[in-house]
Amino acid sequence: TQLLEQSPQFLSIQEGENLTVYCNSSSVFSSLQWYRQEPGEGPVLLVTVVTGGEVKKLKRLTFQFGDARKDSSLHITAAQPGDTGLYLCAGVGSGGSNYKLTFGKGTLLTVNP
Amino acid sequence: KAGVTQTPRYLIKTRGQQVTLSCSPISGHRSVSWYQQTPGQGLQFLFEYFSETQRNKGNFPGRFSGRQFSNSRSEMNVSTLELGDSALYLCASTLGRIVDTQYFGPGTRLTVL
């Protein structure tokens, strides 16, 4: 069974601070996805990283896939209250099938003004 | 284009009852996946349907079942409800190819008393 461990589980910071969320596994994934979920809504895909060592940037968000494709990180620079939400990482299995994702339990981020 | 819709949004049932949840995918999408989200276990994959056939299944008991209709709409059924079935049930749709992005609906919040 493939498992994804996310840390920290909860994070409360002030506007303007930087933060990093980690997603680790003992299993290799063909790719890894990051989602953000807001209250009352389903998760929304932010990014997919595919190649070991890959770094992707989305405005103030930087995503990195580990060289061995077992771990990933999400770094937010100068966090804003609009970044508040549940951040989920999800691994795509070795078959590459996006319809069966293995999710971490999430990091609940609160950015205080 | 309209997003994924789920009905009902909220549901309260008692132990032993059964429940049916509905998911309408994005127009043109042929694959629907179902997930259960709880604070303790996070998001867990239930099953996936493509062209009216169950293509993949997670590790849930047989009380959880689903089906898909010719218009790609999907339903999931939970029989003999238990307290532990209280959760947010999310569906996601894709075009059906293994690399397609999943688009999630807002979920159905089920409470079992």
PDB file of C-alpha atoms in Angstrom:
ATOM      1  CA  THR A   1       0.000   0.000   0.000  1.00  0.00           C
ATOM      2  CA  GLN A   2       1.357   3.392  -0.976  1.00  0.00           C
ATOM      3  CA  LEU A   3       1.186   6.046   1.760  1.00  0.00           C
ATOM      4  CA  LEU A   4       1.893   9.762   1.721  1.00  0.00           C
ATOM      5  CA  GLU A   5       2.834  11.600   4.918  1.00  0.00           C
ATOM      6  CA  GLN A   6       2.265  15.345   4.981  1.00  0.00           C
ATOM      7  CA  SER A   7       3.769  17.738   7.483  1.00  0.00           C
ATOM      8  CA  PRO A   8       2.974  19.842   9.266  1.00  0.00           C
ATOM      9  CA  GLN A   9      -0.650  18.917   9.800  1.00  0.00           C
ATOM     10  CA  PHE A  10      -1.581  22.456  10.896  1.00  0.00           C
ATOM     11  CA  LEU A  11       0.153  25.765  10.198  1.00  0.00           C
ATOM     12  CA  SER A  12      -0.906  29.216  11.361  1.00  0.00           C
ATOM     13  CA  ILE A  13       1.216  32.147  10.227  1.00  0.00           C
ATOM     14  CA  GLN A  14       1.070  35.896   9.757  1.00  0.00           C
ATOM     15  CA  GLU A  15       0.650  37.573   6.401  1.00  0.00           C
ATOM     16  CA  GLY A  16       4.000  38.070   4.686  1.00  0.00           C
ATOM     17  CA  GLU A  17       5.729  35.055   6.200  1.00  0.00           C
ATOM     18  CA  ASN A  18       7.187  32.187   4.178  1.00  0.00           C
ATOM     19  CA  LEU A  19       6.316  28.533   4.707  1.00  0.00           C
ATOM     20  CA  THR A  20       7.093  25.050   3.422  1.00  0.00           C
ATOM     21  CA  VAL A  21       4.847  22.003   3.402  1.00  0.00           C
ATOM     22  CA  TYR A  22       6.324  18.530   2.966  1.00  0.00           C
ATOM     23  CA  CYS A  23       4.968  15.367   1.424  1.00  0.00           C
ATOM     24  CA  ASN A  24       6.946  12.151   1.948  1.00  0.00           C
ATOM     25  CA  SER A  25       6.576   8.517   1.011  1.00  0.00           C
ATOM     26  CA  SER A  26       8.584   5.317   0.956  1.00  0.00           C
ATOM     27  CA  SER A  27       7.024   4.542  -2.431  1.00  0.00           C
ATOM     28  CA  VAL A  28       7.903   5.834  -5.860  1.00  0.00           C
ATOM     29  CA  PHE A  29       5.204   7.690  -7.743  1.00  0.00           C
ATOM     30  CA  SER A  30       5.061   8.312 -11.478  1.00  0.00           C
ATOM     31  CA  SER A  31       3.988  11.870 -10.686  1.00  0.00           C
ATOM     32  CA  LEU A  32       2.742  13.917  -7.791  1.00  0.00           C
ATOM     33  CA  GLN A  33      -0.022  16.484  -7.624  1.00  0.00           C
ATOM     34  CA  TRP A  34      -0.792  19.332  -5.235  1.00  0.00           C
ATOM     35  CA  TYR A  35      -4.333  20.473  -4.550  1.00  0.00           C
ATOM     36  CA  ARG A  36      -5.904  23.230  -2.477  1.00  0.00           C
ATOM     37  CA  GLN A  37      -9.284  22.733  -0.890  1.00  0.00           C
ATOM     38  CA  GLU A  38     -11.347  25.532   0.586  1.00  0.00           C
ATOM     39  CA  PRO A  39     -14.265  25.047   2.988  1.00  0.00           C
ATOM     40  CA  GLY A  40     -17.383  23.751   1.275  1.00  0.00           C
ATOM     41  CA  GLU A  41     -15.560  22.957  -1.951  1.00  0.00           C
ATOM     42  CA  GLY A  42     -13.739  20.074  -3.542  1.00  0.00           C
ATOM     43  CA  PRO A  43      -9.961  20.051  -4.072  1.00  0.00           C
ATOM     44  CA  VAL A  44      -8.633  22.098  -6.972  1.00  0.00           C
ATOM     45  CA  LEU A  45      -5.482  21.001  -8.773  1.00  0.00           C
ATOM     46  CA  LEU A  46      -2.576  23.445  -8.438  1.00  0.00           C
ATOM     47  CA  VAL A  47       0.237  21.591 -10.175  1.00  0.00           C
ATOM     48  CA  THR A  48       1.507  18.211 -11.335  1.00  0.00           C
ATOM     49  CA  VAL A  49       5.223  17.393 -11.081  1.00  0.00           C
ATOM     50  CA  VAL A  50       6.445  14.504 -13.160  1.00  0.00           C
ATOM     51  CA  THR A  51      10.240  14.400 -13.401  1.00  0.00           C
ATOM     52  CA  GLY A  52      12.542  13.699 -10.445  1.00  0.00           C
ATOM     53  CA  GLY A  53      14.133  16.979  -9.344  1.00  0.00           C
ATOM     54  CA  GLU A  54      11.534  19.050 -11.172  1.00  0.00           C
ATOM     55  CA  VAL A  55      10.726  22.509  -9.845  1.00  0.00           C
ATOM     56  CA  LYS A  56       7.573  24.376 -10.866  1.00  0.00           C
ATOM     57  CA  LYS A  57       6.534  27.886  -9.917  1.00  0.00           C
ATOM     58  CA  LEU A  58       3.022  29.253  -9.748  1.00  0.00           C
ATOM     59  CA  LYS A  59       3.260  32.927  -8.755  1.00  0.00           C
ATOM     60  CA  ARG A  60       4.361  32.821  -5.081  1.00  0.00           C
ATOM     61  CA  LEU A  61       4.127  29.015  -4.876  1.00  0.00           C
ATOM     62  CA  THR A  62       7.130  26.806  -5.649  1.00  0.00           C
ATOM     63  CA  PHE A  63       6.714  23.043  -5.995  1.00  0.00           C
ATOM     64  CA  GLN A  64       9.559  20.547  -6.039  1.00  0.00           C
ATOM     65  CA  PHE A  65       9.591  16.820  -6.777  1.00  0.00           C
ATOM     66  CA  GLY A  66      12.345  14.815  -5.109  1.00  0.00           C
ATOM     67  CA  ASP A  67      15.066  13.225  -7.220  1.00  0.00           C
ATOM     68  CA  ALA A  68      13.832   9.745  -6.329  1.00  0.00           C
ATOM     69  CA  ARG A  69      10.176  10.711  -6.953  1.00  0.00           C
ATOM     70  CA  LYS A  70       9.232   9.740  -3.403  1.00  0.00           C
ATOM     71  CA  ASP A  71       8.776  13.176  -1.880  1.00  0.00           C
ATOM     72  CA  SER A  72       7.710  16.697  -2.710  1.00  0.00           C
ATOM     73  CA  SER A  73       7.541  20.118  -1.135  1.00  0.00           C
ATOM     74  CA  LEU A  74       5.430  23.230  -1.524  1.00  0.00           C
ATOM     75  CA  HIS A  75       6.966  26.574  -0.592  1.00  0.00           C
ATOM     76  CA  ILE A  76       4.877  29.729  -0.332  1.00  0.00           C
ATOM     77  CA  THR A  77       6.602  33.090  -0.310  1.00  0.00           C
ATOM     78  CA  ALA A  78       5.026  36.100   1.402  1.00  0.00           C
ATOM     79  CA  ALA A  79       1.818  34.275   2.305  1.00  0.00           C
ATOM     80  CA  GLN A  80      -1.467  36.139   2.008  1.00  0.00           C
ATOM     81  CA  PRO A  81      -4.850  35.511   3.685  1.00  0.00           C
ATOM     82  CA  GLY A  82      -6.135  34.243   0.329  1.00  0.00           C
ATOM     83  CA  ASP A  83      -3.684  31.345   0.604  1.00  0.00           C
ATOM     84  CA  THR A  84      -5.664  29.946   3.534  1.00  0.00           C
ATOM     85  CA  GLY A  85      -6.935  26.443   2.878  1.00  0.00           C
ATOM     86  CA  LEU A  86      -6.203  22.729   3.062  1.00  0.00           C
ATOM     87  CA  TYR A  87      -3.223  21.748   0.938  1.00  0.00           C
ATOM     88  CA  LEU A  88      -3.195  18.151  -0.245  1.00  0.00           C
ATOM     89  CA  CYS A  89      -0.543  16.188  -2.039  1.00  0.00           C
ATOM     90  CA  ALA A  90      -1.560  13.195  -4.117  1.00  0.00           C
ATOM     91  CA  GLY A  91       0.571  10.533  -5.699  1.00  0.00           C
ATOM     92  CA  VAL A  92      -0.170   8.970  -9.050  1.00  0.00           C
ATOM     93  CA  GLY A  93       0.677   5.265  -9.034  1.00  0.00           C
ATOM     94  CA  SER A  94       3.303   3.555 -11.107  1.00  0.00           C
ATOM     95  CA  GLY A  95       0.715   2.788 -13.762  1.00  0.00           C
ATOM     96  CA  GLY A  96       0.269   6.496 -14.280  1.00  0.00           C
ATOM     97  CA  SER A  97      -3.449   6.308 -13.707  1.00  0.00           C
ATOM     98  CA  ASN A  98      -4.786   9.643 -12.563  1.00  0.00           C
ATOM     99  CA  TYR A  99      -8.118   8.208 -11.585  1.00  0.00           C
ATOM    100  CA  LYS A 100      -6.691   6.404  -8.564  1.00  0.00           C
ATOM    101  CA  LEU A 101      -4.814   8.919  -6.489  1.00  0.00           C
ATOM    102  CA  THR A 102      -3.199   8.320  -3.106  1.00  0.00           C
ATOM    103  CA  PHE A 103      -3.720  11.422  -0.994  1.00  0.00           C
ATOM    104  CA  GLY A 104      -1.854  12.704   2.018  1.00  0.00           C
ATOM    105  CA  LYS A 105      -4.004  13.827   4.946  1.00  0.00           C
ATOM    106  CA  GLY A 106      -3.354  17.452   4.193  1.00  0.00           C
ATOM    107  CA  THR A 107      -1.889  20.573   5.747  1.00  0.00           C
ATOM    108  CA  LEU A 108      -4.396  23.094   7.038  1.00  0.00           C
ATOM    109  CA  LEU A 109      -2.889  26.531   6.482  1.00  0.00           C
ATOM    110  CA  THR A 110      -4.247  29.679   8.096  1.00  0.00           C
ATOM    111  CA  VAL A 111      -2.751  33.009   7.099  1.00  0.00           C
ATOM    112  CA  ASN A 112      -3.709  35.767   9.502  1.00  0.00           C
ATOM    113  CA  PRO A 113      -3.888  39.389   8.287  1.00  0.00           C
TER     114      PRO A 113
ATOM    115  CA  LYS B   1     -18.748  24.986 -18.999  1.00  0.00           C
ATOM    116  CA  ALA B   2     -20.531  23.840 -15.850  1.00  0.00           C
ATOM    117  CA  GLY B   3     -18.441  22.056 -13.239  1.00  0.00           C
ATOM    118  CA  VAL B   4     -19.042  18.791 -11.444  1.00  0.00           C
ATOM    119  CA  THR B   5     -22.272  18.853  -9.465  1.00  0.00           C
ATOM    120  CA  GLN B   6     -23.205  16.661  -6.532  1.00  0.00           C
ATOM    121  CA  THR B   7     -26.566  16.206  -4.881  1.00  0.00           C
ATOM    122  CA  PRO B   8     -27.599  16.454  -2.203  1.00  0.00           C
ATOM    123  CA  ARG B   9     -25.011  18.710  -0.558  1.00  0.00           C
ATOM    124  CA  TYR B  10     -25.976  17.673   2.965  1.00  0.00           C
ATOM    125  CA  LEU B  11     -27.607  14.537   4.284  1.00  0.00           C
ATOM    126  CA  ILE B  12     -28.456  13.221   7.740  1.00  0.00           C
ATOM    127  CA  LYS B  13     -29.237   9.547   8.199  1.00  0.00           C
ATOM    128  CA  THR B  14     -29.452   7.103  11.077  1.00  0.00           C
ATOM    129  CA  ARG B  15     -27.536   3.887  11.569  1.00  0.00           C
ATOM    130  CA  GLY B  16     -28.817   1.000   9.508  1.00  0.00           C
ATOM    131  CA  GLN B  17     -30.357   3.140   6.787  1.00  0.00           C
ATOM    132  CA  GLN B  18     -29.068   3.307   3.252  1.00  0.00           C
ATOM    133  CA  VAL B  19     -28.199   6.360   1.173  1.00  0.00           C
ATOM    134  CA  THR B  20     -27.729   7.209  -2.489  1.00  0.00           C
ATOM    135  CA  LEU B  21     -25.528  10.104  -3.617  1.00  0.00           C
ATOM    136  CA  SER B  22     -25.470  11.530  -7.119  1.00  0.00           C
ATOM    137  CA  CYS B  23     -22.717  13.052  -9.245  1.00  0.00           C
ATOM    138  CA  SER B  24     -23.055  14.785 -12.609  1.00  0.00           C
ATOM    139  CA  PRO B  25     -19.681  15.113 -14.355  1.00  0.00           C
ATOM    140  CA  ILE B  26     -18.488  17.899 -16.593  1.00  0.00           C
ATOM    141  CA  SER B  27     -20.078  17.618 -20.021  1.00  0.00           C
ATOM    142  CA  GLY B  28     -18.008  15.291 -22.203  1.00  0.00           C
ATOM    143  CA  HIS B  29     -16.239  13.612 -19.296  1.00  0.00           C
ATOM    144  CA  ARG B  30     -16.652   9.854 -19.274  1.00  0.00           C
ATOM    145  CA  SER B  31     -14.854   8.896 -16.063  1.00  0.00           C
ATOM    146  CA  VAL B  32     -16.179   9.462 -12.557  1.00  0.00           C
ATOM    147  CA  SER B  33     -14.247   8.635  -9.398  1.00  0.00           C
ATOM    148  CA  TRP B  34     -15.559   8.688  -5.846  1.00  0.00           C
ATOM    149  CA  TYR B  35     -13.598   9.537  -2.693  1.00  0.00           C
ATOM    150  CA  GLN B  36     -14.390   9.580   1.013  1.00  0.00           C
ATOM    151  CA  GLN B  37     -12.851  12.386   3.067  1.00  0.00           C
ATOM    152  CA  THR B  38     -12.640  12.229   6.866  1.00  0.00           C
ATOM    153  CA  PRO B  39     -10.456  14.175   9.313  1.00  0.00           C
ATOM    154  CA  GLY B  40      -8.783  10.986  10.500  1.00  0.00           C
ATOM    155  CA  GLN B  41      -8.129   9.200   7.219  1.00  0.00           C
ATOM    156  CA  GLY B  42      -8.059  12.051   4.734  1.00  0.00           C
ATOM    157  CA  LEU B  43      -9.177  11.430   1.167  1.00  0.00           C
ATOM    158  CA  GLN B  44      -9.554   7.770   0.277  1.00  0.00           C
ATOM    159  CA  PHE B  45     -10.384   6.358  -3.134  1.00  0.00           C
ATOM    160  CA  LEU B  46     -13.639   4.390  -3.334  1.00  0.00           C
ATOM    161  CA  PHE B  47     -14.062   3.446  -6.997  1.00  0.00           C
ATOM    162  CA  GLU B  48     -13.954   4.734 -10.554  1.00  0.00           C
ATOM    163  CA  TYR B  49     -16.379   4.253 -13.416  1.00  0.00           C
ATOM    164  CA  PHE B  50     -15.729   4.663 -17.110  1.00  0.00           C
ATOM    165  CA  SER B  51     -18.338   4.071 -19.783  1.00  0.00           C
ATOM    166  CA  GLU B  52     -20.746   2.495 -17.285  1.00  0.00           C
ATOM    167  CA  THR B  53     -18.150  -0.038 -16.069  1.00  0.00           C
ATOM    168  CA  GLN B  54     -16.277  -0.061 -12.785  1.00  0.00           C
ATOM    169  CA  ARG B  55     -12.665   0.243 -13.839  1.00  0.00           C
ATOM    170  CA  ASN B  56     -10.949   0.475 -10.458  1.00  0.00           C
ATOM    171  CA  LYS B  57     -11.866  -0.099  -6.838  1.00  0.00           C
ATOM    172  CA  GLY B  58     -10.429   0.937  -3.488  1.00  0.00           C
ATOM    173  CA  ASN B  59     -10.390  -0.961  -0.196  1.00  0.00           C
ATOM    174  CA  PHE B  60     -13.898  -0.376   1.088  1.00  0.00           C
ATOM    175  CA  PRO B  61     -16.459  -2.985   2.194  1.00  0.00           C
ATOM    176  CA  GLY B  62     -19.184  -4.202  -0.121  1.00  0.00           C
ATOM    177  CA  ARG B  63     -21.700  -1.892   1.574  1.00  0.00           C
ATOM    178  CA  PHE B  64     -20.267   0.783  -0.709  1.00  0.00           C
ATOM    179  CA  SER B  65     -21.356   0.397  -4.305  1.00  0.00           C
ATOM    180  CA  GLY B  66     -21.787   2.551  -7.336  1.00  0.00           C
ATOM    181  CA  ARG B  67     -22.969   2.705 -10.888  1.00  0.00           C
ATOM    182  CA  GLN B  68     -22.724   4.909 -13.914  1.00  0.00           C
ATOM    183  CA  PHE B  69     -25.398   5.695 -16.442  1.00  0.00           C
ATOM    184  CA  SER B  70     -25.126   6.097 -20.201  1.00  0.00           C
ATOM    185  CA  ASN B  71     -24.999   9.898 -19.812  1.00  0.00           C
ATOM    186  CA  SER B  72     -21.946   9.456 -17.502  1.00  0.00           C
ATOM    187  CA  ARG B  73     -23.850  10.529 -14.398  1.00  0.00           C
ATOM    188  CA  SER B  74     -22.910   8.365 -11.452  1.00  0.00           C
ATOM    189  CA  GLU B  75     -24.470   7.318  -8.185  1.00  0.00           C
ATOM    190  CA  MET B  76     -22.946   5.735  -5.141  1.00  0.00           C
ATOM    191  CA  ASN B  77     -24.903   3.803  -2.562  1.00  0.00           C
ATOM    192  CA  VAL B  78     -24.034   2.979   1.009  1.00  0.00           C
ATOM    193  CA  SER B  79     -26.163   0.337   2.677  1.00  0.00           C
ATOM    194  CA  THR B  80     -26.546  -0.417   6.389  1.00  0.00           C
ATOM    195  CA  LEU B  81     -24.988   2.880   7.426  1.00  0.00           C
ATOM    196  CA  GLU B  82     -22.537   2.975  10.333  1.00  0.00           C
ATOM    197  CA  LEU B  83     -21.465   5.949  12.438  1.00  0.00           C
ATOM    198  CA  GLY B  84     -18.038   5.748  10.843  1.00  0.00           C
ATOM    199  CA  ASP B  85     -19.534   6.424   7.414  1.00  0.00           C
ATOM    200  CA  SER B  86     -20.001  10.070   8.382  1.00  0.00           C
ATOM    201  CA  ALA B  87     -17.788  11.909   5.924  1.00  0.00           C
ATOM    202  CA  LEU B  88     -17.566  14.230   2.956  1.00  0.00           C
ATOM    203  CA  TYR B  89     -18.078  12.214  -0.213  1.00  0.00           C
ATOM    204  CA  LEU B  90     -16.405  13.726  -3.246  1.00  0.00           C
ATOM    205  CA  CYS B  91     -16.681  12.788  -6.866  1.00  0.00           C
ATOM    206  CA  ALA B  92     -14.277  13.781  -9.593  1.00  0.00           C
ATOM    207  CA  SER B  93     -14.598  13.572 -13.342  1.00  0.00           C
ATOM    208  CA  THR B  94     -12.123  13.341 -16.205  1.00  0.00           C
ATOM    209  CA  LEU B  95     -12.235  12.708 -19.909  1.00  0.00           C
ATOM    210  CA  GLY B  96     -11.145   9.179 -19.080  1.00  0.00           C
ATOM    211  CA  ARG B  97      -7.576   9.019 -20.316  1.00  0.00           C
ATOM    212  CA  ILE B  98      -5.100   8.043 -17.647  1.00  0.00           C
ATOM    213  CA  VAL B  99      -3.258  11.367 -17.698  1.00  0.00           C
ATOM    214  CA  ASP B 100      -6.306  13.625 -17.587  1.00  0.00           C
ATOM    215  CA  THR B 101      -6.818  16.116 -14.767  1.00  0.00           C
ATOM    216  CA  GLN B 102      -9.486  15.279 -12.223  1.00  0.00           C
ATOM    217  CA  TYR B 103     -12.093  17.948 -11.524  1.00  0.00           C
ATOM    218  CA  PHE B 104     -13.765  17.606  -8.153  1.00  0.00           C
ATOM    219  CA  GLY B 105     -17.291  18.464  -7.168  1.00  0.00           C
ATOM    220  CA  PRO B 106     -18.132  20.270  -3.913  1.00  0.00           C
ATOM    221  CA  GLY B 107     -19.028  17.035  -2.140  1.00  0.00           C
ATOM    222  CA  THR B 108     -21.946  15.625  -0.170  1.00  0.00           C
ATOM    223  CA  ARG B 109     -21.636  15.931   3.606  1.00  0.00           C
ATOM    224  CA  LEU B 110     -23.147  12.775   5.122  1.00  0.00           C
ATOM    225  CA  THR B 111     -23.850  12.618   8.841  1.00  0.00           C
ATOM    226  CA  VAL B 112     -24.877   9.297  10.369  1.00  0.00           C
ATOM    227  CA  LEU B 113     -26.561   9.519  13.773  1.00  0.00           C
TER     228      LEU B 113
END
